[in-house]
mmCIF file of C-alpha atoms in Angstrom:
data_model
loop_
_atom_site.group_PDB
_atom_site.id
_atom_site.type_symbol
_atom_site.label_atom_id
_atom_site.label_comp_id
_atom_site.label_asym_id
_atom_site.label_seq_id
_atom_site.Cartn_x
_atom_site.Cartn_y
_atom_site.Cartn_z
ATOM 1 C CA MET F 1 101.986 87.402 71.046
ATOM 2 C CA ILE F 2 98.568 85.704 70.343
ATOM 3 C CA ASN F 3 96.427 84.254 72.014
ATOM 4 C CA LEU F 4 93.860 81.979 70.603
ATOM 5 C CA TYR F 5 91.107 80.567 71.626
ATOM 6 C CA THR F 6 89.864 76.736 69.975
ATOM 7 C CA GLY F 7 86.327 77.159 70.980
ATOM 8 C CA ASN F 8 83.463 74.678 73.305
ATOM 9 C CA TYR F 9 83.996 71.373 70.917
ATOM 10 C CA VAL F 10 85.460 69.382 68.213
ATOM 11 C CA ARG F 11 84.301 67.217 65.467
ATOM 12 C CA VAL F 12 86.277 63.595 65.492
ATOM 13 C CA GLN F 13 86.427 61.103 62.482
ATOM 14 C CA TRP F 14 87.979 57.838 63.102
ATOM 15 C CA GLY F 15 87.164 55.421 60.444
ATOM 16 C CA GLY F 16 83.829 56.787 58.947
ATOM 17 C CA ILE F 17 82.858 57.126 62.926
ATOM 18 C CA VAL F 18 81.941 60.420 63.590
ATOM 19 C CA SER F 19 81.852 61.753 67.581
ATOM 20 C CA GLU F 20 81.724 64.870 69.397
ATOM 21 C CA TYR F 21 83.638 65.444 72.325
ATOM 22 C CA PHE F 22 83.293 69.081 74.540
ATOM 23 C CA LEU F 23 86.981 70.687 75.724
ATOM 24 C CA ALA F 24 86.217 72.215 78.850
ATOM 25 C CA CYS F 25 88.895 71.094 81.298
ATOM 26 C CA ASN F 26 85.982 69.772 83.206
ATOM 27 C CA GLY F 27 84.069 67.849 80.878
ATOM 28 C CA VAL F 28 83.159 64.028 80.389
ATOM 29 C CA LYS F 29 81.463 62.476 77.289
ATOM 30 C CA GLN F 30 80.911 59.807 75.604
ATOM 31 C CA GLY F 31 82.798 56.186 76.558
ATOM 32 C CA GLY F 32 84.272 58.509 79.715
ATOM 33 C CA VAL F 33 87.359 59.825 77.608
ATOM 34 C CA LEU F 34 88.845 63.048 79.145
ATOM 35 C CA SER F 35 88.732 66.497 77.616
ATOM 36 C CA PRO F 36 91.825 67.177 78.428
ATOM 37 C CA VAL F 37 93.518 63.982 77.289
ATOM 38 C CA LEU F 38 91.187 64.481 73.608
ATOM 39 C CA PHE F 39 92.812 68.120 73.520
ATOM 40 C CA CYS F 40 96.688 66.860 73.926
ATOM 41 C CA LEU F 41 96.105 64.121 71.463
ATOM 42 C CA TYR F 42 94.541 66.960 68.657
ATOM 43 C CA VAL F 43 97.181 70.083 69.737
ATOM 44 C CA ASP F 44 100.075 68.205 69.945
ATOM 45 C CA GLY F 45 100.488 67.602 66.723
ATOM 46 C CA LEU F 46 99.857 71.449 65.664
ATOM 47 C CA LEU F 47 102.648 72.147 68.421
ATOM 48 C CA MET F 48 105.113 70.201 65.881
ATOM 49 C CA ALA F 49 104.231 71.727 63.079
ATOM 50 C CA LEU F 50 104.967 75.254 64.573
ATOM 51 C CA SER F 51 108.121 74.248 65.850
ATOM 52 C CA ASP F 52 109.189 72.393 62.637
ATOM 53 C CA ALA F 53 108.161 75.797 61.017
ATOM 54 C CA GLY F 54 111.639 77.356 61.937
ATOM 55 C CA VAL F 55 109.529 80.509 63.226
ATOM 56 C CA GLY F 56 108.207 81.935 66.504
ATOM 57 C CA CYS F 57 110.579 82.119 69.263
ATOM 58 C CA PHE F 58 113.262 80.772 70.236
ATOM 59 C CA MET F 59 115.475 80.470 73.419
ATOM 60 C CA GLY F 60 118.707 78.845 71.831
ATOM 61 C CA ASP F 61 117.465 75.809 70.066
ATOM 62 C CA ASN F 62 114.184 76.276 71.553
ATOM 63 C CA PHE F 63 111.069 76.759 70.582
ATOM 64 C CA VAL F 64 108.994 78.921 73.124
ATOM 65 C CA GLY F 65 106.659 80.240 70.369
ATOM 66 C CA ALA F 66 103.850 78.477 71.249
ATOM 67 C CA LEU F 67 102.290 77.302 74.861
ATOM 68 C CA ALA F 68 99.440 75.505 75.419
ATOM 69 C CA TYR F 69 97.369 74.737 78.304
ATOM 70 C CA ALA F 70 93.769 73.490 78.439
ATOM 71 C CA ASP F 71 91.559 75.365 75.713
ATOM 72 C CA ASP F 72 94.382 78.149 75.240
ATOM 73 C CA ILE F 73 97.284 78.489 73.075
ATOM 74 C CA VAL F 74 99.178 81.528 73.319
ATOM 75 C CA LEU F 75 101.855 82.827 70.140
ATOM 76 C CA LEU F 76 104.669 84.407 70.186
ATOM 77 C CA ALA F 77 106.766 85.804 67.830
ATOM 78 C CA PRO F 78 109.298 88.615 67.049
ATOM 79 C CA SER F 79 107.328 90.120 63.461
ATOM 80 C CA ALA F 80 104.299 90.382 62.218
ATOM 81 C CA SER F 81 105.272 88.175 58.935
ATOM 82 C CA ALA F 82 106.040 85.760 61.152
ATOM 83 C CA LEU F 83 103.274 86.105 63.041
ATOM 84 C CA ARG F 84 101.235 85.246 60.109
ATOM 85 C CA LEU F 85 103.113 82.714 58.541
ATOM 86 C CA MET F 86 102.238 81.047 62.836
ATOM 87 C CA LEU F 87 98.424 81.932 62.044
ATOM 88 C CA SER F 88 98.267 79.788 58.630
ATOM 89 C CA ILE F 89 99.592 76.357 59.864
ATOM 90 C CA CYS F 90 96.643 76.979 62.283
ATOM 91 C CA ASP F 91 94.211 77.242 60.180
ATOM 92 C CA ASN F 92 95.379 74.870 57.854
ATOM 93 C CA TYR F 93 95.787 72.253 60.817
ATOM 94 C CA ALA F 94 92.337 72.932 61.327
ATOM 95 C CA GLY F 95 90.872 72.619 58.134
ATOM 96 C CA ASP F 96 92.502 68.888 58.195
ATOM 97 C CA TYR F 97 91.524 68.015 62.416
ATOM 98 C CA SER F 98 88.024 69.997 62.343
ATOM 99 C CA ILE F 99 89.420 71.655 64.993
ATOM 100 C CA SER F 100 87.761 75.211 64.819
ATOM 101 C CA PHE F 101 89.355 78.872 67.239
ATOM 102 C CA ASN F 102 87.717 81.720 67.792
ATOM 103 C CA ALA F 103 88.954 84.402 66.262
ATOM 104 C CA SER F 104 85.329 86.696 68.592
ATOM 105 C CA LYS F 105 88.133 85.207 71.761
ATOM 106 C CA SER F 106 91.032 85.297 70.435
ATOM 107 C CA LYS F 107 93.136 88.443 71.700
ATOM 108 C CA CYS F 108 96.484 89.866 69.993
ATOM 109 C CA LEU F 109 99.430 91.635 72.329
ATOM 110 C CA VAL F 110 102.243 93.991 70.579
ATOM 111 C CA VAL F 111 104.938 94.359 73.222
ATOM 112 C CA LEU F 112 107.838 96.214 72.429
ATOM 113 C CA PRO F 113 110.951 98.599 74.682
ATOM 114 C CA SER F 114 110.045 101.219 75.403
ATOM 115 C CA SER F 115 112.460 103.112 72.996
ATOM 116 C CA ARG F 116 110.395 101.701 70.199
ATOM 117 C CA ARG F 117 106.982 102.353 71.498
ATOM 118 C CA PHE F 118 106.304 105.210 69.355
ATOM 119 C CA ILE F 119 105.129 102.611 66.326
ATOM 120 C CA CYS F 120 102.593 100.757 68.575
ATOM 121 C CA ASN F 121 100.389 102.290 66.782
ATOM 122 C CA HIS F 122 101.628 101.751 63.224
ATOM 123 C CA ILE F 123 101.595 97.603 64.161
ATOM 124 C CA LYS F 124 97.772 98.135 65.619
ATOM 125 C CA ASN F 125 97.035 98.991 61.718
ATOM 126 C CA CYS F 126 97.659 95.343 61.108
ATOM 127 C CA THR F 127 94.979 93.346 60.813
ATOM 128 C CA PHE F 128 95.819 89.729 61.709
ATOM 129 C CA TYR F 129 93.554 86.688 61.201
ATOM 130 C CA VAL F 130 92.592 83.032 61.794
ATOM 131 C CA GLY F 131 89.727 81.718 60.511
ATOM 132 C CA GLY F 132 88.849 84.147 58.070
ATOM 133 C CA SER F 133 88.100 86.823 61.196
ATOM 134 C CA PRO F 134 90.072 89.375 62.490
ATOM 135 C CA ILE F 135 91.470 89.156 65.345
ATOM 136 C CA GLU F 136 91.303 91.828 68.016
ATOM 137 C CA PHE F 137 94.705 94.033 69.189
ATOM 138 C CA VAL F 138 94.301 94.728 73.062
ATOM 139 C CA GLU F 139 96.658 96.682 75.930
ATOM 140 C CA SER F 140 95.908 93.781 78.231
ATOM 141 C CA PHE F 141 94.641 90.078 78.287
ATOM 142 C CA ALA F 142 94.089 87.210 81.111
ATOM 143 C CA HIS F 143 96.235 84.271 80.527
ATOM 144 C CA LEU F 144 95.696 81.685 83.412
ATOM 145 C CA GLY F 145 94.410 83.931 85.551
ATOM 146 C CA HIS F 146 97.581 86.568 85.451
ATOM 147 C CA ILE F 147 96.919 89.192 83.561
ATOM 148 C CA ILE F 148 99.357 90.477 81.316
ATOM 149 C CA THR F 149 99.847 94.360 79.581
ATOM 150 C CA ASN F 150 102.026 95.382 76.510
ATOM 151 C CA GLN F 151 104.134 97.494 79.026
ATOM 152 C CA LEU F 152 104.798 94.372 80.910
ATOM 153 C CA THR F 153 104.187 95.878 84.771
ATOM 154 C CA ASP F 154 102.106 93.852 87.457
ATOM 155 C CA ASN F 155 100.281 96.777 88.828
ATOM 156 C CA VAL F 156 97.390 95.976 86.326
ATOM 157 C CA ASP F 157 97.205 92.545 87.708
ATOM 158 C CA ILE F 158 98.240 93.423 91.396
ATOM 159 C CA MET F 159 95.034 96.195 91.847
ATOM 160 C CA ASN F 160 93.030 93.719 90.464
ATOM 161 C CA ARG F 161 93.910 91.119 92.726
ATOM 162 C CA ARG F 162 93.194 93.918 95.490
ATOM 163 C CA ASN F 163 90.143 94.576 94.213
ATOM 164 C CA ASN F 164 88.988 91.306 94.424
ATOM 165 C CA PHE F 165 90.270 90.640 97.235
ATOM 166 C CA VAL F 166 88.682 93.559 99.207
ATOM 167 C CA GLY F 167 84.791 92.512 97.462
ATOM 168 C CA GLN F 168 85.657 88.556 98.904
ATOM 169 C CA VAL F 169 85.933 89.903 102.281
ATOM 170 C CA ASN F 170 82.664 92.551 102.106
ATOM 171 C CA SER F 171 81.556 88.989 101.478
ATOM 172 C CA VAL F 172 82.382 87.464 104.481
ATOM 173 C CA LEU F 173 82.137 90.216 106.526
ATOM 174 C CA CYS F 174 78.049 90.701 105.134
ATOM 175 C CA PHE F 175 77.325 86.941 105.153
ATOM 176 C CA PHE F 176 78.989 86.358 108.334
ATOM 177 C CA SER F 177 78.889 89.152 110.972
ATOM 178 C CA LYS F 178 77.710 87.534 114.091
ATOM 179 C CA LEU F 179 80.064 84.798 114.178
ATOM 180 C CA ASN F 180 82.504 85.064 116.659
ATOM 181 C CA VAL F 181 85.837 86.464 115.587
ATOM 182 C CA SER F 182 87.443 82.697 115.342
ATOM 183 C CA VAL F 183 85.169 81.548 112.768
ATOM 184 C CA ARG F 184 85.348 84.569 110.814
ATOM 185 C CA TYR F 185 88.780 84.709 110.408
ATOM 186 C CA LYS F 186 89.048 81.554 109.387
ATOM 187 C CA LEU F 187 86.110 81.878 106.485
ATOM 188 C CA PHE F 188 88.820 85.145 105.568
ATOM 189 C CA GLN F 189 91.547 82.810 105.189
ATOM 190 C CA SER F 190 90.023 80.234 102.869
ATOM 191 C CA TYR F 191 88.442 82.262 100.720
ATOM 192 C CA CYS F 192 89.804 85.233 100.764
ATOM 193 C CA MET F 193 93.616 84.758 100.836
ATOM 194 C CA SER F 194 94.200 82.980 98.178
ATOM 195 C CA ILE F 195 96.369 85.890 95.918
ATOM 196 C CA TYR F 196 96.729 83.525 92.881
ATOM 197 C CA GLY F 197 99.939 84.578 90.569
ATOM 198 C CA CYS F 198 101.338 86.609 93.738
ATOM 199 C CA GLU F 199 104.474 84.411 92.272
ATOM 200 C CA LEU F 200 105.241 86.223 89.142
ATOM 201 C CA TRP F 201 104.760 89.842 90.927
ATOM 202 C CA SER F 202 107.960 92.134 91.133
ATOM 203 C CA LEU F 203 108.278 92.506 95.466
ATOM 204 C CA THR F 204 109.547 96.066 94.599
ATOM 205 C CA ASN F 205 106.322 96.991 92.855
ATOM 206 C CA ASP F 206 104.402 99.893 94.576
ATOM 207 C CA LYS F 207 101.648 98.405 94.279
ATOM 208 C CA ILE F 208 101.885 95.545 96.642
ATOM 209 C CA ASP F 209 102.015 98.458 99.018
ATOM 210 C CA ASP F 210 98.428 99.361 98.232
ATOM 211 C CA LEU F 211 97.429 95.098 98.493
ATOM 212 C CA CYS F 212 99.172 95.204 102.233
ATOM 213 C CA ILE F 213 97.560 98.359 103.607
ATOM 214 C CA SER F 214 94.167 96.199 102.217
ATOM 215 C CA TRP F 215 95.422 94.032 104.035
ATOM 216 C CA ARG F 216 95.674 95.608 107.449
ATOM 217 C CA LYS F 217 92.620 97.041 107.130
ATOM 218 C CA SER F 218 90.612 94.267 105.994
ATOM 219 C CA LEU F 219 92.352 91.974 109.249
ATOM 220 C CA ARG F 220 91.154 94.687 112.127
ATOM 221 C CA ARG F 221 87.609 94.869 110.069
ATOM 222 C CA ILE F 222 87.478 90.674 110.646
ATOM 223 C CA PHE F 223 88.917 91.514 114.571
ATOM 224 C CA GLY F 224 86.402 94.177 114.822
ATOM 225 C CA LEU F 225 90.108 96.726 115.762
ATOM 226 C CA PRO F 226 90.118 99.869 115.812
ATOM 227 C CA TYR F 227 90.934 101.387 112.572
ATOM 228 C CA ASP F 228 93.857 102.731 114.002
ATOM 229 C CA THR F 229 95.498 99.050 115.703
ATOM 230 C CA HIS F 230 98.922 99.132 115.559
ATOM 231 C CA CYS F 231 100.307 96.961 112.302
ATOM 232 C CA PHE F 232 102.202 94.006 114.928
ATOM 233 C CA ILE F 233 99.660 93.480 116.551
ATOM 234 C CA LEU F 234 97.286 92.157 113.464
ATOM 235 C CA PRO F 235 99.822 88.554 111.844
ATOM 236 C CA LEU F 236 100.496 87.602 115.720
ATOM 237 C CA LEU F 237 97.032 87.546 116.391
ATOM 238 C CA GLY F 238 96.228 85.858 113.365
ATOM 239 C CA GLN F 239 99.585 83.524 113.999
ATOM 240 C CA CYS F 240 100.717 83.848 110.612
ATOM 241 C CA LEU F 241 103.178 86.295 108.470
ATOM 242 C CA PRO F 242 102.633 89.800 106.991
ATOM 243 C CA LEU F 243 101.012 89.547 103.977
ATOM 244 C CA TYR F 244 104.799 91.382 102.155
ATOM 245 C CA ASP F 245 106.201 88.313 103.836
ATOM 246 C CA GLU F 246 103.955 85.651 102.716
ATOM 247 C CA ILE F 247 104.164 87.536 98.984
ATOM 248 C CA CYS F 248 108.070 86.791 99.266
ATOM 249 C CA SER F 249 107.813 83.373 100.801
ATOM 250 C CA ARG F 250 105.720 82.528 98.183
ATOM 251 C CA SER F 251 108.602 84.004 95.503
ATOM 252 C CA LEU F 252 111.115 82.024 97.215
ATOM 253 C CA SER F 253 109.161 78.887 96.983
ATOM 254 C CA PHE F 254 108.644 79.528 93.370
ATOM 255 C CA ILE F 255 111.933 80.449 92.719
ATOM 256 C CA LYS F 256 113.039 76.858 93.900
ATOM 257 C CA THR F 257 110.467 75.207 91.870
ATOM 258 C CA CYS F 258 112.055 76.906 89.026
ATOM 259 C CA VAL F 259 115.594 76.159 89.646
ATOM 260 C CA GLN F 260 115.053 72.070 90.372
ATOM 261 C CA HIS F 261 112.601 72.035 88.055
ATOM 262 C CA LYS F 262 112.523 68.584 86.127
ATOM 263 C CA SER F 263 112.638 70.955 82.192
ATOM 264 C CA LYS F 264 116.602 71.861 81.936
ATOM 265 C CA LEU F 265 114.931 75.248 80.124
ATOM 266 C CA ILE F 266 113.074 76.394 82.577
ATOM 267 C CA ARG F 267 116.256 75.145 84.869
ATOM 268 C CA ALA F 268 118.810 76.715 82.589
ATOM 269 C CA VAL F 269 116.579 80.340 82.448
ATOM 270 C CA ALA F 270 116.268 80.585 86.052
ATOM 271 C CA ASN F 271 120.327 79.539 87.189
ATOM 272 C CA TYR F 272 120.692 82.346 83.982
ATOM 273 C CA GLY F 273 118.344 84.891 85.240
ATOM 274 C CA ILE F 274 119.495 84.698 88.849
ATOM 275 C CA ARG F 275 123.586 84.506 88.349
ATOM 276 C CA TYR F 276 124.045 86.840 85.805
ATOM 277 C CA GLY F 277 120.558 88.445 84.999
ATOM 278 C CA ARG F 278 119.751 89.988 88.441
ATOM 279 C CA HIS F 279 117.600 93.457 88.740
ATOM 280 C CA ASN F 280 117.461 93.021 84.442
ATOM 281 C CA SER F 281 115.351 89.485 85.468
ATOM 282 C CA PHE F 282 112.564 88.998 87.168
ATOM 283 C CA LEU F 283 113.163 85.996 88.660
ATOM 284 C CA GLY F 284 117.085 87.087 89.154
ATOM 285 C CA HIS F 285 115.337 90.461 91.018
ATOM 286 C CA ASN F 286 112.658 88.981 93.408
ATOM 287 C CA ALA F 287 115.815 86.092 94.734
ATOM 288 C CA LEU F 288 117.904 89.370 94.869
ATOM 289 C CA ILE F 289 115.942 91.216 96.953
ATOM 290 C CA CYS F 290 114.780 87.559 99.029
ATOM 291 C CA ALA F 291 118.555 86.980 99.339
ATOM 292 C CA HIS F 292 118.949 90.676 101.100
ATOM 293 C CA ARG F 293 115.907 90.461 103.195
ATOM 294 C CA TYR F 294 116.307 87.120 105.386
ATOM 295 C CA ASN F 295 120.135 86.835 105.330
ATOM 296 C CA ILE F 296 120.309 84.058 102.470
ATOM 297 C CA ASN F 297 123.322 83.049 100.271
ATOM 298 C CA ILE F 298 122.662 83.599 96.533
ATOM 299 C CA ASN F 299 124.641 80.370 96.006
ATOM 300 C CA ASP F 300 121.942 78.368 98.180
ATOM 301 C CA ILE F 301 119.016 79.293 96.108
ATOM 302 C CA ILE F 302 120.750 78.364 92.753
ATOM 303 C CA THR F 303 122.000 75.831 94.033
ATOM 304 C CA GLY F 304 118.434 74.503 96.230
ATOM 305 C CA CYS F 305 119.965 74.842 99.116
ATOM 306 C CA VAL F 306 117.071 76.677 100.183
ATOM 307 C CA ILE F 307 114.880 73.724 101.012
ATOM 308 C CA ASN F 308 112.239 75.126 102.926
ATOM 309 C CA ALA F 309 111.121 79.238 102.272
ATOM 310 C CA LYS F 310 108.418 79.306 104.612
ATOM 311 C CA PHE F 311 110.747 78.420 107.993
ATOM 312 C CA ILE F 312 113.360 80.534 107.292
ATOM 313 C CA ILE F 313 110.719 83.548 106.602
ATOM 314 C CA ASN F 314 108.924 82.957 109.919
ATOM 315 C CA SER F 315 111.954 82.608 111.490
ATOM 316 C CA TYR F 316 113.304 85.752 110.159
ATOM 317 C CA PHE F 317 109.745 87.471 111.587
ATOM 318 C CA ASN F 318 109.883 85.839 115.244
ATOM 319 C CA GLU F 319 113.053 87.616 115.513
ATOM 320 C CA LEU F 320 111.912 90.740 114.921
ATOM 321 C CA VAL F 321 109.129 90.405 117.966
ATOM 322 C CA ASP F 322 110.057 90.938 120.857
ATOM 323 C CA ASP F 323 107.715 89.483 123.789
ATOM 324 C CA SER F 324 105.601 92.975 124.798
ATOM 325 C CA HIS F 325 104.163 92.713 120.672
ATOM 326 C CA TYR F 326 103.560 88.856 121.791
ATOM 327 C CA TYR F 327 102.130 88.852 125.813
ATOM 328 C CA THR F 328 99.699 92.512 123.800
ATOM 329 C CA SER F 329 98.040 89.903 121.259
ATOM 330 C CA CYS F 330 97.607 87.661 123.310
ATOM 331 C CA PHE F 331 96.723 89.939 125.697
ATOM 332 C CA VAL F 332 93.659 91.145 122.939
ATOM 333 C CA HIS F 333 92.639 87.723 121.425
ATOM 334 C CA GLU F 334 91.368 87.309 124.927
ATOM 335 C CA LEU F 335 89.539 90.409 125.219
ATOM 336 C CA LEU F 336 88.245 89.661 121.747
ATOM 337 C CA LEU F 337 87.022 86.364 122.783
ATOM 338 C CA LEU F 338 85.354 87.980 125.845
ATOM 339 C CA ARG F 339 83.279 89.872 124.420
ATOM 340 C CA ASP F 340 82.491 86.987 121.535
ATOM 341 C CA ASN F 341 81.495 85.065 124.229
ATOM 342 C CA ALA F 342 83.628 82.212 123.683
ATOM 343 C CA LEU F 343 85.064 82.827 126.911
ATOM 344 C CA VAL F 344 84.663 83.585 131.092
ATOM 345 C CA LEU F 345 86.152 85.490 133.592
ATOM 346 C CA SER F 346 86.683 83.200 136.724
ATOM 347 C CA ASN F 347 85.203 84.631 140.363
ATOM 348 C CA ASN F 348 82.308 86.009 138.240
ATOM 349 C CA VAL F 349 83.125 88.967 137.148
ATOM 350 C CA VAL F 350 80.914 90.072 134.463
ATOM 351 C CA LEU F 351 82.950 93.218 132.130
ATOM 352 C CA SER F 352 79.507 94.755 129.857
ATOM 353 C CA PHE F 353 80.542 94.973 125.512
ATOM 354 C CA ASN F 354 80.641 98.697 126.305
ATOM 355 C CA ASP F 355 83.876 98.138 128.998
ATOM 356 C CA LEU F 356 85.375 95.221 126.984
ATOM 357 C CA GLU F 357 85.101 97.843 123.617
ATOM 358 C CA GLN F 358 87.173 100.376 126.349
ATOM 359 C CA LEU F 359 89.405 97.864 126.828
ATOM 360 C CA ILE F 360 90.036 96.654 123.439
ATOM 361 C CA LYS F 361 90.977 100.243 122.348
ATOM 362 C CA VAL F 362 93.157 100.756 124.653
ATOM 363 C CA VAL F 363 95.383 97.958 123.961
ATOM 364 C CA CYS F 364 96.207 98.436 120.123
ATOM 365 C CA THR F 365 95.993 102.297 119.837
ATOM 366 C CA CYS F 366 98.402 103.201 122.963
#
């Protein structure tokens, strides 16, 4: 696997007129020409040349050896010789159309089955070049915000997401700790809860538990609750799903998108993974986990009958919540508003800050 970076701009020559266009996704220069459109025009010919070469990775008759998005191109090859041929095609195309590939930002990742990982060091003795410069070997790299490793596990990506999440929560608390709890929670939801790429994680990965623990600790800090507050109070107080169920919801929505995608290749891969791949397939594995957890018929997932994953999971969560849990969370919410002077008691009853803190501690921990 090679991740190629095309640099910042290209020189275009049409009819003797030379112009420079930036390739940044948000860049516009000279006559309002959008750089993504220009990039698509340039790279389409390269993708066709790579496909016509007959090397690289295929799924059946479908060529999947070159994946392009924005200014990134990923080359997938089953052997070193196939990869060298694909790189030579890239170099020839770059020379013909004045495209510059940045070797210093390009990376090579070797992915091997566990039974053959002993030859990994020998493979690293190979050297691949683009634009006359060598490409660095790495054990992981971030592609479109998702960290891919040569072990094909999600551990590094989940822990990176967890560390970013903790940093974002610390920033919110550092700058906005004086605001009332409702505003702090809205900021938390807006700036800390993107969880980009969680749809690609295996739902049985142990590192997700670490992220969920950090999420619960962060909610306690955002709401100003005791560190040993009962876990059931947190999602009810935030009127949200527990984090693991939120990740399952996004995963189920992603699976639905794949099985109903307009691309025949994506539909075929998704359906094969769920029907036959099962636990050997990422999509099939997650589909089975969701089907078992939320009592969904696996055939409904395959046929796209699962219309609203969020509604199904919300219903599952609501069935687990009894009245005592609900009333407890409502009481805690009122105490928090009283503590922040956003709510007052009738009959001129006044409770001190320390009194309210004691009440919150008793209700949240007993």
